[in-house]
Amino acid sequence: MNMYLELFAVFAKIGVMTFGGGYAMLPILQREIVDQRGWATEEELMDYFAIGQCTPGIIAVNTATFIGQKRKGALGGIFATLGVIFPSLIIISLLAGVIEAFSHLTVVQHAFGGIRVCVCVLIFNAVLKLYKKAVVDKPTFAIFLIVLLGSYFSGLSPVFFVVCAAAAGIILKNLEGKRA
Amino acid sequence: MIYLKLFYEFFKTGLFAVGGGMATIPFLYRLSDNTGWFTHQDLANMIAVGESTPGPIGVNMATYVGFVTGTQVNGLPGALLGALSATLGLAAPAVIIILIVAALLKSFRENKYVNAAFYGLRPASTGLIGAAGLSVVMSNLFPGDVIALAAVNWKGVVLAAVLWLLTNKVKKTKSLHPIVFIGLSALVGVVFSMG
């Protein structure tokens, strides 16, 4: 099979099997990419993941681009990425159409009333998990608090906070380096 | 041109959302406020669907938002084009950045400025998601402008407390997939006429 098509097909398969994204993808990538095809080593996969976490964008897309790029250059990266987003496009479009068609039913509205409460808890849990990794000292706690309150009470764009926080990180680390 | 706008807005989200799927939520909240394409309630529904279907959650959310927005403009063809524009917009910055980073792999991970920037970015991203979460909590559990006892969604508060216990404290249920809790909540919602 054409290598570009194979990249597309393998990553479409990975997209279907990934539930929730991020780390849920890792065991599937290990089996499909490392064990079955030898497209990357275990270490390379871990590197891609680590970089995916500290670069902007969706981790699944980052990893797909990395592996596709390694196999077949930039175009390979693009084909792998299109593969990984393809199942979402199909499944969500079908589902969104169905939900739109039935959303006026009382029973569906009640169901989503309950589901939205669950979403509150899921976001809270996600924040708690991120908090443990991100807030490691007083300066990071200050950044967390300022962004939390600033974003909630002001109309400022998240982009503004992201850019300022990156600058703050560099300034704080530099000051630390000078004192030491 | 709504499709270009969708592409642009999700390109921005893909470029600035650091740390996985949930990091797209603050951007989608802002988008809802600025454009009125979808309500905060729609957004909470989309999060639930994104969590309980296959595929990376960020991609799922982009597809969903694009679909719903496109439907309003031009029915089903609009919906499909909208879904495609939003999803490609979200993925594009990641592809571009990774293709650049792949060329300078080693030096990127060991660069002290990159590490320092992420020292600040991680708590900021957490704060942004927290603020978006707070908006979801306020609109669903404490509706109304002022916190008034009469307006509190008590059924919701009780369900939230039970779900929190199940996802954090009860050993047997703590590691279950979110889809289990979303399904359970839908059932509770129907039985107790919530929403």
Coordinates of N, CA and C in Angstrom, one line a residue, chain A residues 17-142:
Chain A
M17 N -9.7 4.3 18.2 CA -9.5 3.5 19.5 C -9.2 4.4 20.7
T18 N -8.9 5.7 20.4 CA -8.6 6.6 21.5 C -9.9 7.2 22.1
F19 N -10.0 7.0 23.3 CA -11.2 7.6 24.0 C -10.7 8.6 25.0
G20 N -10.9 9.9 24.7 CA -10.5 10.9 25.7 C -9.2 11.6 25.3
G21 N -8.4 11.0 24.5 CA -7.2 11.7 24.1 C -6.1 11.7 25.1
G22 N -5.0 12.4 24.8 CA -3.8 12.4 25.7 C -3.2 11.1 26.0
Y23 N -3.1 10.8 27.3 CA -2.5 9.6 27.7 C -3.2 8.3 27.3
A24 N -4.5 8.4 27.1 CA -5.3 7.3 26.7 C -4.8 6.7 25.4
M25 N -4.0 7.5 24.6 CA -3.5 7.1 23.3 C -2.2 6.3 23.4
L26 N -1.5 6.4 24.5 CA -0.2 5.9 24.6 C -0.1 4.4 24.4
P27 N -0.9 3.6 25.2 CA -0.8 2.1 25.0 C -1.2 1.7 23.5
I28 N -2.1 2.4 22.9 CA -2.5 2.1 21.5 C -1.4 2.4 20.6
L29 N -0.7 3.5 20.8 CA 0.5 3.9 20.0 C 1.6 2.9 20.1
Q30 N 1.8 2.4 21.4 CA 2.8 1.5 21.6 C 2.6 0.2 20.8
R31 N 1.4 -0.3 20.8 CA 1.1 -1.5 20.1 C 1.2 -1.3 18.6
E32 N 0.5 -0.3 18.1 CA 0.4 -0.1 16.6 C 1.7 0.4 16.0
I33 N 2.4 1.3 16.6 CA 3.5 2.0 16.0 C 4.8 1.3 16.4
V34 N 5.0 1.0 17.7 CA 6.3 0.4 18.1 C 6.3 -1.1 17.9
D35 N 5.4 -1.8 18.5 CA 5.4 -3.3 18.4 C 5.1 -3.9 17.0
Q36 N 4.0 -3.4 16.4 CA 3.6 -4.0 15.2 C 4.3 -3.5 13.9
R37 N 4.7 -2.3 13.9 CA 5.2 -1.7 12.7 C 6.7 -1.2 12.8
G38 N 7.1 -1.0 14.0 CA 8.5 -0.6 14.2 C 8.8 0.8 13.6
W39 N 7.7 1.7 13.5 CA 7.9 3.0 12.9 C 8.6 3.9 13.9
A40 N 8.7 3.6 15.2 CA 9.4 4.4 16.1 C 9.8 3.5 17.3
T41 N 10.8 3.9 18.0 CA 11.2 3.1 19.2 C 10.4 3.6 20.4
E42 N 10.4 2.8 21.5 CA 9.7 3.2 22.7 C 10.2 4.6 23.2
E43 N 11.5 4.8 23.1 CA 12.1 6.0 23.6 C 11.6 7.2 22.8
E44 N 11.6 7.0 21.5 CA 11.2 8.1 20.6 C 9.7 8.5 20.9
L45 N 8.9 7.4 21.1 CA 7.5 7.7 21.4 C 7.4 8.5 22.7
M46 N 8.1 8.2 23.7 CA 8.1 9.0 24.9 C 8.5 10.4 24.7
D47 N 9.6 10.6 23.9 CA 10.0 11.9 23.5 C 8.9 12.7 22.8
Y48 N 8.3 12.1 21.9 CA 7.2 12.8 21.1 C 6.1 13.2 22.1
F49 N 5.8 12.3 23.0 CA 4.8 12.7 24.0 C 5.1 13.8 24.8
A50 N 6.4 13.8 25.3 CA 6.9 14.9 26.2 C 6.8 16.2 25.5
I51 N 7.3 16.2 24.2 CA 7.3 17.4 23.4 C 5.9 17.9 23.1
G52 N 5.0 16.9 22.8 CA 3.6 17.2 22.5 C 2.9 17.9 23.7
Q53 N 3.4 17.5 24.9 CA 2.8 18.1 26.1 C 3.3 19.6 26.3
C54 N 4.5 19.8 25.8 CA 5.0 21.2 26.1 C 5.1 22.0 24.8
T55 N 4.3 21.6 23.8 CA 4.1 22.5 22.7 C 2.6 22.8 22.6
P56 N 2.2 23.9 22.0 CA 0.8 24.2 21.8 C 0.2 23.1 21.0
G57 N -1.1 23.0 21.1 CA -1.9 22.1 20.2 C -2.3 20.8 20.9
I58 N -3.1 20.1 20.2 CA -3.6 18.8 20.6 C -2.5 17.7 20.6
I59 N -2.3 17.0 21.7 CA -1.2 16.1 21.9 C -1.3 15.0 20.8
A60 N -2.5 14.5 20.5 CA -2.7 13.4 19.5 C -2.2 13.9 18.2
V61 N -2.5 15.1 17.8 CA -2.1 15.7 16.5 C -0.6 15.8 16.5
N62 N 0.0 16.3 17.6 CA 1.4 16.5 17.7 C 2.1 15.2 17.4
T63 N 1.7 14.1 18.1 CA 2.3 12.8 18.0 C 2.2 12.2 16.6
A64 N 1.0 12.4 16.0 CA 0.8 11.9 14.7 C 1.7 12.6 13.7
T65 N 1.8 13.9 13.8 CA 2.7 14.7 12.9 C 4.1 14.2 13.0
F66 N 4.6 14.0 14.3 CA 6.0 13.5 14.5 C 6.3 12.2 13.8
I67 N 5.4 11.2 14.0 CA 5.6 9.9 13.4 C 5.5 9.9 11.9
G68 N 4.5 10.6 11.4 CA 4.3 10.8 9.9 C 5.5 11.5 9.3
Q69 N 6.0 12.5 10.0 CA 7.1 13.3 9.5 C 8.4 12.4 9.4
K70 N 8.5 11.5 10.4 CA 9.7 10.7 10.5 C 9.7 9.7 9.3
R71 N 8.5 9.1 9.0 CA 8.4 8.2 7.9 C 8.5 8.8 6.5
K72 N 7.8 9.9 6.3 CA 7.7 10.4 4.9 C 7.7 11.9 4.8
G73 N 8.5 12.6 5.7 CA 8.6 14.0 5.6 C 7.3 14.8 6.0
A74 N 7.3 16.0 5.6 CA 6.2 16.9 5.9 C 4.9 16.4 5.5
L75 N 4.8 15.9 4.2 CA 3.6 15.4 3.7 C 3.1 14.2 4.5
G76 N 4.0 13.3 4.9 CA 3.7 12.2 5.8 C 3.1 12.7 7.1
G77 N 3.6 13.7 7.6 CA 3.1 14.3 8.9 C 1.6 14.8 8.7
I78 N 1.4 15.4 7.5 CA 0.0 15.9 7.3 C -0.9 14.7 7.1
F79 N -0.5 13.7 6.4 CA -1.4 12.5 6.2 C -1.7 11.8 7.5
A80 N -0.7 11.6 8.4 CA -1.0 11.0 9.7 C -2.0 11.8 10.5
T81 N -1.8 13.2 10.4 CA -2.7 14.0 11.2 C -4.1 14.0 10.6
L82 N -4.3 14.0 9.3 CA -5.6 13.9 8.7 C -6.2 12.6 9.2
G83 N -5.4 11.5 9.2 CA -5.9 10.2 9.7 C -6.5 10.3 11.1
V84 N -5.7 10.9 12.0 CA -6.1 10.9 13.4 C -7.4 11.7 13.7
I85 N -7.6 12.7 12.8 CA -8.8 13.5 13.1 C -10.0 13.0 12.3
F86 N -9.8 12.2 11.3 CA -10.9 11.7 10.4 C -12.0 11.0 11.2
P87 N -11.7 10.1 12.1 CA -12.9 9.4 12.8 C -13.7 10.4 13.6
S88 N -13.1 11.4 14.2 CA -13.8 12.4 15.0 C -14.8 13.1 14.1
L89 N -14.3 13.5 12.9 CA -15.1 14.3 12.0 C -16.4 13.5 11.6
I90 N -16.2 12.2 11.3 CA -17.4 11.4 10.9 C -18.3 11.2 12.1
I91 N -17.7 10.7 13.2 CA -18.6 10.3 14.4 C -19.3 11.5 15.0
I92 N -18.5 12.6 15.2 CA -19.2 13.7 15.8 C -20.2 14.4 14.9
S93 N -19.9 14.4 13.6 CA -20.9 15.0 12.7 C -22.2 14.2 12.7
L94 N -22.1 12.9 12.7 CA -23.3 12.0 12.8 C -24.1 12.3 14.1
L95 N -23.3 12.3 15.2 CA -23.9 12.5 16.6 C -24.5 13.9 16.7
A96 N -23.8 14.9 16.3 CA -24.3 16.2 16.4 C -25.6 16.4 15.7
G97 N -25.7 15.8 14.5 CA -26.9 15.8 13.7 C -28.1 15.1 14.5
V98 N -27.8 14.0 15.1 CA -28.8 13.3 15.9 C -29.2 14.1 17.0
I99 N -28.3 14.7 17.8 CA -28.6 15.5 19.0 C -29.4 16.7 18.6
E100 N -29.0 17.4 17.5 CA -29.8 18.5 17.0 C -31.2 18.1 16.8
A101 N -31.4 16.9 16.1 CA -32.8 16.5 15.7 C -33.7 16.2 17.0
F102 N -33.0 15.7 18.0 CA -33.8 15.2 19.2 C -33.8 16.2 20.4
S103 N -33.0 17.3 20.3 CA -32.8 18.1 21.4 C -34.0 18.8 22.0
H104 N -35.1 18.8 21.2 CA -36.3 19.5 21.7 C -37.1 18.5 22.7
L105 N -36.8 17.2 22.7 CA -37.5 16.3 23.5 C -37.2 16.5 25.0
T106 N -38.3 16.5 25.8 CA -38.1 16.7 27.2 C -37.1 15.7 27.8
V107 N -37.2 14.5 27.4 CA -36.3 13.4 28.1 C -34.9 13.7 27.7
V108 N -34.6 14.2 26.5 CA -33.2 14.5 26.1 C -32.7 15.7 26.9
Q109 N -33.6 16.7 27.1 CA -33.2 17.9 27.9 C -32.9 17.5 29.4
H110 N -33.7 16.6 29.9 CA -33.4 16.2 31.3 C -32.1 15.4 31.4
A111 N -31.9 14.6 30.4 CA -30.6 13.8 30.3 C -29.4 14.8 30.3
F112 N -29.5 15.8 29.5 CA -28.4 16.7 29.4 C -28.3 17.6 30.6
G113 N -29.4 17.8 31.3 CA -29.4 18.5 32.6 C -28.5 17.7 33.6
G114 N -28.7 16.4 33.6 CA -27.8 15.6 34.5 C -26.4 15.6 34.0
I115 N -26.2 15.4 32.7 CA -24.9 15.3 32.1 C -24.1 16.6 32.4
R116 N -24.7 17.8 32.3 CA -23.9 19.0 32.5 C -23.4 19.1 34.0
V117 N -24.1 18.5 34.9 CA -23.6 18.4 36.3 C -22.3 17.6 36.3
C118 N -22.4 16.5 35.6 CA -21.2 15.6 35.5 C -20.0 16.3 34.8
V119 N -20.3 17.1 33.9 CA -19.2 17.9 33.2 C -18.5 18.8 34.2
C120 N -19.3 19.4 35.1 CA -18.7 20.3 36.2 C -17.7 19.5 36.9
V121 N -18.1 18.3 37.4 CA -17.2 17.5 38.2 C -16.0 17.0 37.4
L122 N -16.2 16.7 36.1 CA -15.0 16.2 35.3 C -14.0 17.3 35.1
I123 N -14.5 18.6 34.9 CA -13.6 19.7 34.7 C -12.9 20.0 36.0
F124 N -13.6 19.9 37.1 CA -13.0 20.1 38.4 C -11.9 19.1 38.7
N125 N -12.1 17.8 38.3 CA -11.1 16.8 38.5 C -9.9 17.0 37.6
A126 N -10.2 17.5 36.4 CA -9.1 17.7 35.5 C -8.2 18.9 36.0
V127 N -8.8 19.9 36.5 CA -8.1 21.1 37.1 C -7.2 20.6 38.3
L128 N -7.8 19.8 39.1 CA -7.1 19.3 40.3 C -5.8 18.5 39.9
K129 N -6.0 17.7 38.9 CA -4.9 16.9 38.4 C -3.8 17.8 37.8
L130 N -4.2 18.7 37.0 CA -3.2 19.7 36.4 C -2.5 20.5 37.5
Y131 N -3.3 20.9 38.4 CA -2.8 21.8 39.5 C -1.6 21.1 40.2
K132 N -1.8 19.8 40.5 CA -0.7 19.1 41.2 C 0.6 19.1 40.4
K133 N 0.5 19.1 39.1 CA 1.8 19.1 38.3 C 2.3 20.5 38.0
A134 N 1.3 21.5 38.0 CA 1.7 22.8 37.5 C 2.1 23.7 38.7
V135 N 1.4 23.6 39.8 CA 1.7 24.5 40.9 C 2.7 23.9 41.9
V136 N 3.9 24.3 41.7 CA 5.0 23.6 42.4 C 5.7 24.5 43.5
D137 N 5.4 25.8 43.5 CA 6.0 26.7 44.5 C 5.1 28.0 44.5
K138 N 5.6 29.0 45.3 CA 4.8 30.2 45.5 C 4.6 31.0 44.2
P139 N 5.6 31.2 43.3 CA 5.3 31.9 42.1 C 4.3 31.3 41.2
T140 N 4.4 29.9 41.1 CA 3.4 29.3 40.2 C 2.0 29.3 40.8
F141 N 1.9 29.3 42.2 CA 0.6 29.5 42.8 C 0.1 30.9 42.5
A142 N 0.9 31.9 42.5 CA 0.5 33.3 42.2 C 0.0 33.4 40.8

